Amino acid sequence: VWSIKDARIRLEKLIGASAGEWGQLDLFIEQYLPTGEEGRTAIASSFAASLELVREGQLEVRQEAAFQPIYLRTKAGRPPLEAY
């Protein structure tokens, strides 16, 4: 199980490396995901961490429709997240 703090650290590194391009949340973190139930909690923690970053104005999130992939990127005009 990932804490939100752990998920946030991973997201900052992964999204920061994307240079402002839109990336799919589950694809950003798939290399770190454990299997089974732990994988689902890791995705939930990552989503919660992404919402914190959106609230702080560091990240943008989009989703085309319900049950579609969630996309993330560094907010336009901001330095990469790893600079923080």
CSV table of N, CA, C and O in Angstrom, one decimal:
chain,number,residue,atom,x,y,z
A,1,VAL,N,0.8,-1.2,0.0
A,1,VAL,CA,0.0,0.0,0.0
A,1,VAL,C,0.9,1.2,0.0
A,1,VAL,O,1.8,1.3,0.8
A,2,TRP,N,0.6,2.2,-0.9
A,2,TRP,CA,1.3,3.4,-1.0
A,2,TRP,C,0.6,4.5,-0.1
A,2,TRP,O,-0.6,4.6,-0.2
A,3,SER,N,1.4,5.3,0.6
A,3,SER,CA,0.8,6.4,1.2
A,3,SER,C,0.6,7.5,0.1
A,3,SER,O,1.3,7.4,-0.9
A,4,ILE,N,-0.2,8.5,0.4
A,4,ILE,CA,-0.3,9.6,-0.5
A,4,ILE,C,1.0,10.3,-0.7
A,4,ILE,O,1.4,10.7,-1.8
A,5,LYS,N,1.8,10.4,0.3
A,5,LYS,CA,3.1,11.0,0.2
A,5,LYS,C,4.0,10.3,-0.7
A,5,LYS,O,4.7,10.8,-1.6
A,6,ASP,N,4.1,8.9,-0.6
A,6,ASP,CA,4.9,8.1,-1.5
A,6,ASP,C,4.4,8.2,-2.9
A,6,ASP,O,5.2,8.3,-3.9
A,7,ALA,N,3.1,8.2,-3.1
A,7,ALA,CA,2.5,8.3,-4.5
A,7,ALA,C,2.9,9.7,-5.1
A,7,ALA,O,3.2,9.8,-6.2
A,8,ARG,N,2.8,10.7,-4.3
A,8,ARG,CA,3.1,12.1,-4.7
A,8,ARG,C,4.6,12.2,-5.2
A,8,ARG,O,4.9,12.7,-6.2
A,9,ILE,N,5.5,11.6,-4.4
A,9,ILE,CA,6.9,11.6,-4.8
A,9,ILE,C,7.1,10.9,-6.1
A,9,ILE,O,7.8,11.4,-7.0
A,10,ARG,N,6.5,9.8,-6.3
A,10,ARG,CA,6.6,9.0,-7.6
A,10,ARG,C,6.0,9.9,-8.8
A,10,ARG,O,6.6,10.0,-9.8
A,11,LEU,N,4.8,10.4,-8.5
A,11,LEU,CA,4.2,11.2,-9.6
A,11,LEU,C,5.0,12.4,-10.0
A,11,LEU,O,5.2,12.8,-11.1
A,12,GLU,N,5.6,13.1,-9.0
A,12,GLU,CA,6.4,14.3,-9.3
A,12,GLU,C,7.6,13.9,-10.2
A,12,GLU,O,7.9,14.7,-11.1
A,13,LYS,N,8.2,12.8,-9.9
A,13,LYS,CA,9.3,12.3,-10.7
A,13,LYS,C,8.9,12.0,-12.1
A,13,LYS,O,9.5,12.4,-13.1
A,14,LEU,N,7.8,11.2,-12.2
A,14,LEU,CA,7.4,10.7,-13.5
A,14,LEU,C,6.8,11.8,-14.4
A,14,LEU,O,7.1,11.8,-15.6
A,15,ILE,N,5.9,12.6,-13.8
A,15,ILE,CA,5.3,13.7,-14.6
A,15,ILE,C,6.3,14.7,-14.9
A,15,ILE,O,6.3,15.3,-16.0
A,16,GLY,N,7.2,15.0,-14.0
A,16,GLY,CA,8.2,16.0,-14.3
A,16,GLY,C,9.1,15.6,-15.4
A,16,GLY,O,9.5,16.5,-16.2
A,17,ALA,N,9.3,14.4,-15.6
A,17,ALA,CA,10.1,13.9,-16.8
A,17,ALA,C,9.4,13.9,-18.1
A,17,ALA,O,10.0,13.8,-19.1
A,18,SER,N,8.1,14.2,-18.1
A,18,SER,CA,7.3,14.1,-19.3
A,18,SER,C,7.3,15.5,-20.0
A,18,SER,O,6.8,15.6,-21.1
A,19,ALA,N,8.0,16.5,-19.5
A,19,ALA,CA,8.2,17.8,-20.2
A,19,ALA,C,6.8,18.4,-20.6
A,19,ALA,O,6.7,19.0,-21.7
A,20,GLY,N,5.8,18.3,-19.8
A,20,GLY,CA,4.6,19.0,-20.1
A,20,GLY,C,3.6,18.3,-21.0
A,20,GLY,O,2.6,18.9,-21.4
A,21,GLU,N,4.0,17.1,-21.5
A,21,GLU,CA,3.1,16.4,-22.4
A,21,GLU,C,2.0,15.6,-21.5
A,21,GLU,O,2.3,15.2,-20.4
A,22,TRP,N,0.9,15.5,-22.1
A,22,TRP,CA,-0.2,14.7,-21.4
A,22,TRP,C,0.2,13.2,-21.4
A,22,TRP,O,0.7,12.7,-22.3
A,23,GLY,N,0.1,12.6,-20.2
A,23,GLY,CA,0.3,11.2,-20.0
A,23,GLY,C,-0.8,10.6,-19.2
A,23,GLY,O,-1.4,11.2,-18.3
A,24,GLN,N,-1.0,9.3,-19.5
A,24,GLN,CA,-2.1,8.6,-18.8
A,24,GLN,C,-1.6,8.2,-17.5
A,24,GLN,O,-0.5,7.6,-17.3
A,25,LEU,N,-2.5,8.4,-16.4
A,25,LEU,CA,-2.1,8.2,-15.0
A,25,LEU,C,-1.6,6.7,-14.8
A,25,LEU,O,-0.5,6.5,-14.3
A,26,ASP,N,-2.4,5.8,-15.3
A,26,ASP,CA,-2.0,4.4,-15.0
A,26,ASP,C,-0.7,4.0,-15.8
A,26,ASP,O,0.1,3.2,-15.3
A,27,LEU,N,-0.4,4.6,-16.9
A,27,LEU,CA,0.8,4.3,-17.6
A,27,LEU,C,2.0,5.0,-17.0
A,27,LEU,O,3.1,4.4,-17.1
A,28,PHE,N,1.8,6.1,-16.4
A,28,PHE,CA,2.9,6.8,-15.6
A,28,PHE,C,3.4,5.9,-14.5
A,28,PHE,O,4.6,5.8,-14.3
A,29,ILE,N,2.5,5.2,-13.8
A,29,ILE,CA,2.9,4.5,-12.6
A,29,ILE,C,2.9,3.0,-12.8
A,29,ILE,O,3.3,2.3,-11.8
A,30,GLU,N,2.6,2.5,-14.0
A,30,GLU,CA,2.5,1.0,-14.1
A,30,GLU,C,3.8,0.3,-13.8
A,30,GLU,O,3.8,-0.9,-13.3
A,31,GLN,N,5.0,0.9,-14.0
A,31,GLN,CA,6.2,0.2,-13.7
A,31,GLN,C,6.4,0.0,-12.2
A,31,GLN,O,7.2,-0.8,-11.7
A,32,TYR,N,5.7,0.8,-11.4
A,32,TYR,CA,5.8,0.7,-9.9
A,32,TYR,C,4.7,-0.1,-9.3
A,32,TYR,O,4.7,-0.4,-8.1
A,33,LEU,N,3.7,-0.4,-10.0
A,33,LEU,CA,2.5,-1.1,-9.5
A,33,LEU,C,2.7,-2.5,-9.0
A,33,LEU,O,3.2,-3.3,-9.7
A,34,PRO,N,2.3,-2.7,-7.7
A,34,PRO,CA,2.3,-4.1,-7.3
A,34,PRO,C,1.0,-4.8,-7.9
A,34,PRO,O,0.2,-4.2,-8.5
A,35,THR,N,0.9,-6.1,-7.7
A,35,THR,CA,-0.2,-6.8,-8.3
A,35,THR,C,-1.3,-7.0,-7.3
A,35,THR,O,-1.2,-6.7,-6.2
A,36,GLY,N,-2.5,-7.3,-7.9
A,36,GLY,CA,-3.7,-7.6,-7.1
A,36,GLY,C,-4.2,-6.3,-6.4
A,36,GLY,O,-4.2,-5.2,-6.9
A,37,GLU,N,-4.7,-6.5,-5.2
A,37,GLU,CA,-5.4,-5.5,-4.4
A,37,GLU,C,-4.4,-4.3,-4.1
A,37,GLU,O,-4.8,-3.2,-4.1
A,38,GLU,N,-3.2,-4.6,-3.9
A,38,GLU,CA,-2.2,-3.6,-3.6
A,38,GLU,C,-2.1,-2.6,-4.8
A,38,GLU,O,-1.8,-1.4,-4.7
A,39,GLY,N,-2.2,-3.1,-6.0
A,39,GLY,CA,-2.1,-2.3,-7.2
A,39,GLY,C,-3.3,-1.3,-7.3
A,39,GLY,O,-3.1,-0.2,-7.7
A,40,ARG,N,-4.5,-1.8,-6.9
A,40,ARG,CA,-5.6,-0.9,-6.9
A,40,ARG,C,-5.5,0.2,-5.9
A,40,ARG,O,-5.8,1.4,-6.1
A,41,THR,N,-4.9,-0.1,-4.7
A,41,THR,CA,-4.7,1.0,-3.7
A,41,THR,C,-3.6,1.9,-4.1
A,41,THR,O,-3.7,3.1,-3.8
A,42,ALA,N,-2.6,1.4,-4.9
A,42,ALA,CA,-1.5,2.3,-5.4
A,42,ALA,C,-2.1,3.3,-6.4
A,42,ALA,O,-1.8,4.5,-6.4
A,43,ILE,N,-3.0,2.9,-7.2
A,43,ILE,CA,-3.7,3.8,-8.2
A,43,ILE,C,-4.5,4.8,-7.4
A,43,ILE,O,-4.5,6.0,-7.8
A,44,ALA,N,-5.3,4.3,-6.4
A,44,ALA,CA,-6.1,5.3,-5.7
A,44,ALA,C,-5.2,6.3,-5.0
A,44,ALA,O,-5.5,7.5,-5.0
A,45,SER,N,-4.1,5.9,-4.4
A,45,SER,CA,-3.2,6.9,-3.7
A,45,SER,C,-2.6,7.8,-4.7
A,45,SER,O,-2.5,9.0,-4.5
A,46,SER,N,-2.3,7.3,-5.9
A,46,SER,CA,-1.7,8.2,-7.0
A,46,SER,C,-2.7,9.2,-7.4
A,46,SER,O,-2.4,10.4,-7.7
A,47,PHE,N,-4.0,8.8,-7.6
A,47,PHE,CA,-5.0,9.7,-8.0
A,47,PHE,C,-5.2,10.8,-6.9
A,47,PHE,O,-5.3,12.0,-7.2
A,48,ALA,N,-5.3,10.4,-5.7
A,48,ALA,CA,-5.4,11.4,-4.6
A,48,ALA,C,-4.2,12.3,-4.6
A,48,ALA,O,-4.4,13.6,-4.4
A,49,ALA,N,-3.0,11.8,-4.8
A,49,ALA,CA,-1.8,12.7,-4.8
A,49,ALA,C,-1.9,13.7,-6.0
A,49,ALA,O,-1.6,14.8,-5.9
A,50,SER,N,-2.5,13.2,-7.2
A,50,SER,CA,-2.6,14.1,-8.3
A,50,SER,C,-3.6,15.2,-8.0
A,50,SER,O,-3.4,16.3,-8.5
A,51,LEU,N,-4.7,14.9,-7.3
A,51,LEU,CA,-5.6,15.9,-6.9
A,51,LEU,C,-5.0,17.0,-6.0
A,51,LEU,O,-5.3,18.2,-6.1
A,52,GLU,N,-4.1,16.6,-5.1
A,52,GLU,CA,-3.4,17.5,-4.3
A,52,GLU,C,-2.5,18.5,-5.2
A,52,GLU,O,-2.5,19.7,-5.0
A,53,LEU,N,-1.9,17.9,-6.2
A,53,LEU,CA,-1.0,18.7,-7.0
A,53,LEU,C,-1.9,19.6,-7.9
A,53,LEU,O,-1.4,20.8,-8.2
A,54,VAL,N,-3.0,19.2,-8.3
A,54,VAL,CA,-4.0,20.1,-9.0
A,54,VAL,C,-4.4,21.3,-8.1
A,54,VAL,O,-4.4,22.4,-8.5
A,55,ARG,N,-4.7,20.9,-6.9
A,55,ARG,CA,-5.2,22.0,-6.0
A,55,ARG,C,-4.1,23.0,-5.7
A,55,ARG,O,-4.4,24.2,-5.6
A,56,GLU,N,-2.9,22.6,-5.7
A,56,GLU,CA,-1.7,23.5,-5.5
A,56,GLU,C,-1.3,24.2,-6.8
A,56,GLU,O,-0.4,25.0,-6.8
A,57,GLY,N,-2.0,23.9,-7.9
A,57,GLY,CA,-1.7,24.6,-9.2
A,57,GLY,C,-0.5,24.1,-9.9
A,57,GLY,O,0.1,24.8,-10.8
A,58,GLN,N,0.0,22.9,-9.6
A,58,GLN,CA,1.2,22.4,-10.2
A,58,GLN,C,0.9,21.4,-11.3
A,58,GLN,O,1.8,21.1,-12.1
A,59,LEU,N,-0.3,20.9,-11.4
A,59,LEU,CA,-0.7,19.9,-12.3
A,59,LEU,C,-2.0,20.1,-13.0
A,59,LEU,O,-2.9,20.8,-12.4
A,60,GLU,N,-2.2,19.7,-14.2
A,60,GLU,CA,-3.5,19.7,-14.9
A,60,GLU,C,-4.0,18.2,-15.1
A,60,GLU,O,-3.1,17.4,-15.3
A,61,VAL,N,-5.3,18.1,-15.0
A,61,VAL,CA,-5.9,16.7,-15.2
A,61,VAL,C,-7.0,16.8,-16.2
A,61,VAL,O,-7.7,17.8,-16.2
A,62,ARG,N,-7.1,15.8,-17.0
A,62,ARG,CA,-8.3,15.8,-17.9
A,62,ARG,C,-8.7,14.3,-18.1
A,62,ARG,O,-8.0,13.4,-17.9
A,63,GLN,N,-10.0,14.2,-18.4
A,63,GLN,CA,-10.6,12.9,-18.6
A,63,GLN,C,-11.8,13.2,-19.7
A,63,GLN,O,-12.6,14.1,-19.4
A,64,GLU,N,-11.8,12.5,-20.8
A,64,GLU,CA,-12.7,12.7,-21.8
A,64,GLU,C,-14.1,12.4,-21.5
A,64,GLU,O,-15.1,13.1,-21.9
A,65,ALA,N,-14.3,11.3,-20.7
A,65,ALA,CA,-15.7,10.9,-20.3
A,65,ALA,C,-15.6,10.0,-19.1
A,65,ALA,O,-14.5,9.5,-18.8
A,66,ALA,N,-16.7,9.7,-18.5
A,66,ALA,CA,-16.7,8.8,-17.3
A,66,ALA,C,-16.1,7.4,-17.7
A,66,ALA,O,-16.3,6.9,-18.9
A,67,PHE,N,-15.3,6.9,-16.9
A,67,PHE,CA,-14.6,5.6,-17.1
A,67,PHE,C,-13.6,5.6,-18.2
A,67,PHE,O,-13.1,4.5,-18.6
A,68,GLN,N,-13.2,6.7,-18.6
A,68,GLN,CA,-12.1,6.8,-19.6
A,68,GLN,C,-10.8,7.1,-18.9
A,68,GLN,O,-10.8,7.5,-17.7
A,69,PRO,N,-9.6,6.9,-19.5
A,69,PRO,CA,-8.4,7.2,-18.9
A,69,PRO,C,-8.2,8.6,-18.3
A,69,PRO,O,-8.8,9.5,-18.9
A,70,ILE,N,-7.5,8.7,-17.3
A,70,ILE,CA,-7.2,10.0,-16.7
A,70,ILE,C,-5.8,10.4,-17.2
A,70,ILE,O,-4.8,9.7,-17.1
A,71,TYR,N,-5.7,11.7,-17.7
A,71,TYR,CA,-4.4,12.2,-18.2
A,71,TYR,C,-3.9,13.3,-17.3
A,71,TYR,O,-4.7,14.1,-16.8
A,72,LEU,N,-2.6,13.4,-17.2
A,72,LEU,CA,-2.0,14.4,-16.3
A,72,LEU,C,-0.8,15.1,-17.1
A,72,LEU,O,-0.2,14.5,-17.9
A,73,ARG,N,-0.5,16.3,-16.7
A,73,ARG,CA,0.7,17.0,-17.2
A,73,ARG,C,1.0,18.1,-16.2
A,73,ARG,O,0.1,18.6,-15.5
A,74,THR,N,2.2,18.6,-16.3
A,74,THR,CA,2.6,19.7,-15.5
A,74,THR,C,1.8,20.9,-16.0
A,74,THR,O,1.7,21.1,-17.2
A,75,LYS,N,1.4,21.8,-15.1
A,75,LYS,CA,0.6,22.9,-15.6
A,75,LYS,C,1.4,23.8,-16.5
A,75,LYS,O,2.6,24.1,-16.3
A,76,ALA,N,0.7,24.3,-17.6
A,76,ALA,CA,1.4,25.1,-18.6
A,76,ALA,C,2.0,26.3,-17.9
A,76,ALA,O,1.4,26.9,-17.0
A,77,GLY,N,3.3,26.6,-18.3
A,77,GLY,CA,4.0,27.7,-17.8
A,77,GLY,C,4.7,27.5,-16.5
A,77,GLY,O,5.4,28.4,-16.0
A,78,ARG,N,4.6,26.3,-15.9
A,78,ARG,CA,5.3,26.0,-14.7
A,78,ARG,C,6.6,25.2,-15.0
A,78,ARG,O,6.6,24.4,-15.9
A,79,PRO,N,7.6,25.4,-14.1
A,79,PRO,CA,8.8,24.5,-14.3
A,79,PRO,C,8.4,23.0,-14.0
A,79,PRO,O,7.4,22.8,-13.4
A,80,PRO,N,9.2,22.1,-14.5
A,80,PRO,CA,8.9,20.7,-14.2
A,80,PRO,C,8.8,20.4,-12.7
A,80,PRO,O,9.4,21.1,-11.9
A,81,LEU,N,7.9,19.5,-12.3
A,81,LEU,CA,7.7,19.2,-10.9
A,81,LEU,C,8.9,18.9,-10.1
A,81,LEU,O,9.0,19.2,-8.9
A,82,GLU,N,9.9,18.2,-10.7
A,82,GLU,CA,11.1,17.8,-9.9
A,82,GLU,C,11.9,19.0,-9.5
A,82,GLU,O,12.8,18.9,-8.7
A,83,ALA,N,11.6,20.2,-10.0
A,83,ALA,CA,12.3,21.4,-9.6
A,83,ALA,C,11.9,21.9,-8.2
A,83,ALA,O,12.5,22.7,-7.7
A,84,TYR,N,10.8,21.3,-7.7
A,84,TYR,CA,10.2,21.8,-6.4
A,84,TYR,C,10.9,21.1,-5.3
A,84,TYR,O,11.1,20.0,-5.2
